[in-house]
Coordinates of C-alpha atoms and ligand atoms in Angstrom, one line a residue:
M22 CA 134.3 298.6 -14.6
G23 CA 132.0 298.0 -17.2
N24 CA 131.5 294.2 -18.1
R25 CA 132.0 294.8 -21.4
L26 CA 135.0 296.5 -21.1
R27 CA 136.7 294.0 -18.8
P28 CA 137.5 291.3 -21.5
V29 CA 138.8 294.0 -23.6
L30 CA 141.5 295.2 -20.9
R31 CA 142.3 291.9 -20.5
R32 CA 143.4 291.1 -23.7
I33 CA 145.7 294.6 -24.0
V34 CA 146.8 294.8 -20.3
P35 CA 149.8 292.8 -19.7
A36 CA 149.2 290.4 -16.4
S37 CA 151.7 291.7 -14.5
M38 CA 150.3 295.3 -14.9
R39 CA 146.7 294.0 -14.1
R40 CA 148.3 292.3 -10.9
Q41 CA 149.9 295.8 -10.0
L42 CA 146.6 297.7 -10.6
F43 CA 144.8 295.4 -8.8
N44 CA 146.8 295.4 -5.6
F45 CA 146.8 299.4 -5.8
R46 CA 143.0 299.0 -5.4
E47 CA 143.1 296.8 -2.9
A48 CA 145.4 298.3 -0.5
R49 CA 143.3 301.9 -1.4
Q50 CA 140.3 300.5 -0.3
A51 CA 141.4 298.5 2.9
P52 CA 141.9 301.4 5.2
D53 CA 138.6 303.1 3.9
D54 CA 136.7 300.0 4.7
W55 CA 138.4 299.3 8.1
R56 CA 137.2 302.8 9.2
R57 CA 133.8 302.0 7.9
L58 CA 133.8 298.9 9.9
V59 CA 134.7 300.7 13.0
R60 CA 132.0 303.4 12.5
A61 CA 129.1 300.3 12.0
F62 CA 130.7 298.4 15.2
P63 CA 132.3 300.9 17.4
E64 CA 133.3 298.0 19.7
L65 CA 136.2 297.6 17.1
E66 CA 137.6 301.0 18.1
D67 CA 140.5 299.4 20.2
Y68 CA 140.6 296.5 17.9
A69 CA 144.5 296.4 18.9
T70 CA 144.3 296.1 22.5
L71 CA 141.6 293.3 21.9
A72 CA 143.5 291.6 19.0
E73 CA 146.7 291.3 21.3
R74 CA 144.8 289.4 24.0
A75 CA 143.0 287.1 21.3
R76 CA 146.5 286.4 19.7
T77 CA 148.0 285.5 23.1
S78 CA 145.4 283.0 23.7
L79 CA 145.9 281.1 20.4
E80 CA 149.6 281.5 19.6
S81 CA 150.7 278.4 21.5
N82 CA 148.2 276.2 19.7
Y83 CA 148.7 277.7 16.4
H84 CA 152.2 277.2 16.9
R85 CA 151.5 273.6 17.6
Y86 CA 149.2 273.3 14.8
L87 CA 151.7 274.2 12.3
T88 CA 154.4 272.3 13.9
E89 CA 152.3 268.9 14.2
V90 CA 149.5 269.4 11.6
S91 CA 149.5 271.5 8.8
I92 CA 151.5 274.5 7.1
P93 CA 151.1 277.9 6.7
S94 CA 149.8 278.5 3.5
M95 CA 147.1 276.1 4.2
A96 CA 146.1 277.0 7.9
I97 CA 144.4 280.5 8.4
S98 CA 146.9 282.9 9.7
I99 CA 147.2 283.9 13.0
E100 CA 146.1 287.1 11.8
L101 CA 142.4 286.0 10.7
A102 CA 142.4 283.7 13.7
T103 CA 142.8 286.7 15.8
F104 CA 140.1 288.5 13.9
L105 CA 137.8 285.5 14.3
L106 CA 138.1 285.1 18.0
V107 CA 137.7 288.9 18.5
A108 CA 134.6 288.8 16.5
C109 CA 133.4 286.0 18.5
R110 CA 133.8 287.7 21.8
L111 CA 132.3 291.1 20.5
F112 CA 129.3 289.5 18.4
R113 CA 128.8 286.6 20.5
P114 CA 127.3 284.3 17.6
R115 CA 125.5 281.1 18.8
K116 CA 125.9 279.1 15.5
I117 CA 128.8 279.2 13.6
L118 CA 129.6 277.5 10.1
D119 CA 133.3 276.7 9.7
L120 CA 133.9 275.8 6.1
G121 CA 137.4 274.1 5.7
S122 CA 138.1 272.5 9.2
G123 CA 141.5 273.3 11.0
F124 CA 142.8 275.7 13.1
S125 CA 139.8 277.9 12.2
S126 CA 137.8 274.8 14.0
A127 CA 140.3 275.2 17.1
V128 CA 139.9 279.1 17.3
F129 CA 136.0 278.7 17.3
L130 CA 136.4 275.7 19.9
H131 CA 138.4 278.2 21.9
Y132 CA 135.9 280.7 22.1
A133 CA 133.0 278.0 22.7
A134 CA 135.1 276.6 25.9
T135 CA 135.8 280.6 27.2
S136 CA 132.4 282.0 26.6
T137 CA 129.0 281.6 28.5
T138 CA 127.5 281.7 25.1
E139 CA 126.0 278.3 24.2
V140 CA 127.8 277.6 20.7
D141 CA 126.7 275.7 18.0
L142 CA 129.8 274.8 15.7
W143 CA 129.6 273.1 12.4
S144 CA 133.0 272.3 11.1
I145 CA 132.7 271.0 7.7
D146 CA 135.4 269.9 4.9
D147 CA 135.4 268.4 1.6
S148 CA 138.0 265.9 2.7
E149 CA 137.3 263.6 5.3
E150 CA 141.0 262.9 6.1
W151 CA 140.9 266.5 7.2
L152 CA 138.1 266.2 9.1
A153 CA 139.9 263.5 11.1
R154 CA 143.0 265.5 11.5
T155 CA 140.9 268.5 12.7
D156 CA 139.2 266.2 15.5
L157 CA 142.2 264.8 16.7
F158 CA 144.0 267.8 17.1
A159 CA 141.3 269.5 19.1
R160 CA 141.5 266.6 21.4
K161 CA 145.2 266.6 21.7
V162 CA 145.2 270.2 22.8
G163 CA 142.0 270.1 25.2
L164 CA 139.4 271.1 23.6
V165 CA 135.8 269.3 22.8
P166 CA 134.7 268.9 19.1
M167 CA 131.7 269.7 18.3
R168 CA 130.0 268.6 14.8
L169 CA 132.3 267.6 12.3
L170 CA 130.7 266.7 8.9
P171 CA 131.7 266.4 5.4
W172 CA 130.3 269.0 2.9
Q173 CA 128.3 266.3 1.1
D174 CA 126.3 265.7 4.2
F175 CA 126.0 269.4 4.8
L176 CA 124.5 269.9 2.0
R177 CA 121.5 267.8 2.8
R178 CA 120.7 270.2 5.8
R179 CA 119.4 272.7 3.6
E180 CA 117.3 274.6 6.4
E181 CA 120.5 275.4 8.6
R182 CA 121.4 279.2 8.8
F183 CA 124.2 280.7 11.1
D184 CA 125.3 284.0 13.0
L185 CA 128.8 283.7 11.5
V186 CA 130.4 281.9 8.4
L187 CA 133.9 281.7 7.4
H188 CA 134.5 280.2 3.7
D189 CA 137.8 278.6 3.8
L190 CA 137.0 275.2 2.1
G191 CA 138.6 273.0 -0.1
S192 CA 140.6 274.1 -3.5
M193 CA 139.7 277.3 -4.9
K194 CA 137.5 276.1 -7.4
T195 CA 135.2 274.5 -4.7
R196 CA 135.5 277.7 -2.9
L197 CA 133.8 279.7 -5.8
A198 CA 131.5 277.0 -6.6
T199 CA 130.1 276.6 -3.2
L200 CA 130.0 280.2 -2.6
P201 CA 126.1 281.0 -3.7
D202 CA 125.2 278.2 -1.2
V203 CA 127.7 279.6 1.5
L204 CA 126.2 282.8 1.2
G205 CA 122.7 281.7 1.5
R206 CA 123.5 280.6 4.9
V207 CA 123.7 283.2 6.7
N208 CA 121.2 284.7 9.3
S209 CA 120.3 288.4 8.8
G210 CA 122.4 290.4 10.6
G211 CA 125.1 287.6 10.3
L212 CA 128.5 287.7 9.2
V213 CA 130.4 286.0 6.2
V214 CA 134.4 286.2 6.2
L215 CA 135.8 284.9 3.0
D216 CA 139.5 284.2 3.3
D217 CA 142.0 284.0 0.5
M218 CA 140.7 287.4 -1.1
H219 CA 144.4 288.2 -2.3
K220 CA 143.9 285.9 -5.2
Q221 CA 142.4 286.6 -8.7
P222 CA 140.3 285.7 -10.3
Y223 CA 138.3 284.7 -7.1
N224 CA 138.4 288.1 -6.0
S225 CA 136.7 289.3 -8.7
A226 CA 134.1 286.5 -9.2
A227 CA 133.2 286.6 -5.2
R228 CA 132.7 290.4 -5.7
R229 CA 130.1 289.4 -8.3
A230 CA 128.5 286.8 -6.5
V231 CA 128.2 289.0 -3.0
K232 CA 126.5 291.7 -5.2
R233 CA 124.3 289.2 -6.8
H234 CA 123.3 288.0 -2.9
C235 CA 122.5 291.7 -2.0
M236 CA 125.3 291.9 0.4
T237 CA 128.2 294.1 1.1
L238 CA 131.9 293.5 0.8
I239 CA 134.0 295.1 3.6
S240 CA 138.0 294.2 3.3
L241 CA 139.6 293.1 6.2
R242 CA 142.8 293.7 4.7
A243 CA 143.9 296.3 7.3
V244 CA 143.9 293.6 10.3
T245 CA 144.5 290.5 8.5
L246 CA 147.2 290.7 5.7
D247 CA 149.8 288.0 6.5
Q248 CA 153.3 287.3 5.8
I249 CA 152.5 285.7 2.2
S250 CA 150.2 288.5 1.5
R251 CA 146.8 286.6 2.0
Y252 CA 144.2 288.4 3.6
S253 CA 140.2 288.0 4.1
M254 CA 136.9 290.4 3.4
L255 CA 133.6 290.6 5.2
A256 CA 130.2 290.2 3.6
I257 CA 127.1 291.6 5.3
P258 CA 123.8 291.3 4.4
T259 CA 122.7 295.2 3.2
Ligands
SAM506 C1 142.4 276.9 3.3 S1 142.7 274.9 3.8 C2 141.5 274.9 5.1 C3 142.3 275.8 6.4 C4 141.3 275.8 7.8 N1 140.6 276.5 8.0 C5 142.6 275.8 9.1 O1 142.1 277.0 9.3 O2 143.6 275.2 9.2 C6 141.2 274.3 2.8 C7 141.2 272.7 2.4 O3 142.7 272.3 2.6 C8 142.3 271.1 3.0 N2 143.7 271.4 3.8 C9 143.8 271.7 5.0 N3 145.3 271.8 5.4 C10 145.7 271.1 4.1 C11 147.0 270.9 4.0 N4 148.4 271.1 4.9 N5 147.6 270.2 2.8 C12 146.7 270.0 1.9 N6 145.3 270.2 2.3 C13 144.7 270.6 3.6 C14 141.3 270.9 3.8 O4 140.5 269.7 2.9 C15 140.6 272.4 3.6 O5 139.3 272.2 3.4

């Protein structure tokens, strides 16, 4: 849609109808995007089998995380956790940026603990309290925490680049404000996973930021849609 038309439509189309149109477009895009991703990475062809194995290995810790530490709307979904573990096992990232520590940190630590790849995991948060909770949870379930850093400290490490990035940091306002920096942190050939893409205006703003970074956005709605209608997308360098 043209940039000049958008504000006009926003004024004349009721919010409920805009939401319906958004959901319709998102749902329509999802299966095509998943097929595109499978064509690019044929290893994903048997996603169902890979996902079942990954989910089984995460489920008990996920249940524990939701019972003892967080709530479903704040922790990543089991669907996204599963996708991340499948992606790690297939693409074997060495250096991972986990923005918004929590259960996602446990997923990446599980990958590191069960892989022959030497993994360098950076788990970052804008809340020191949540970094401490992540550290405690990881230890409780027998995982060995790696780097746990406040966002402000991470910002000073300008030169660091990663093979896999999960962007799930802070509030949606923080998420959007930090997105340009985050998109610049991926190695060529790397992947950036953006959670909460069901949310507007984040979705539209994230699409524009990804385009400005000459990256392509691929919906992961087909495999990450959860009980509260959340889903993620993948930004890859073009
Ligand atoms: C969407 S959460 C990040 C979730 C994390 N990736 C995970 O898998 O658990 C975004 C931010 O909210 C904060 N947070 C995490 N869990 C929370 C909770 N249960 N209540 C309030 N804030 C929380 C943290 O500071 C985190 O950076």
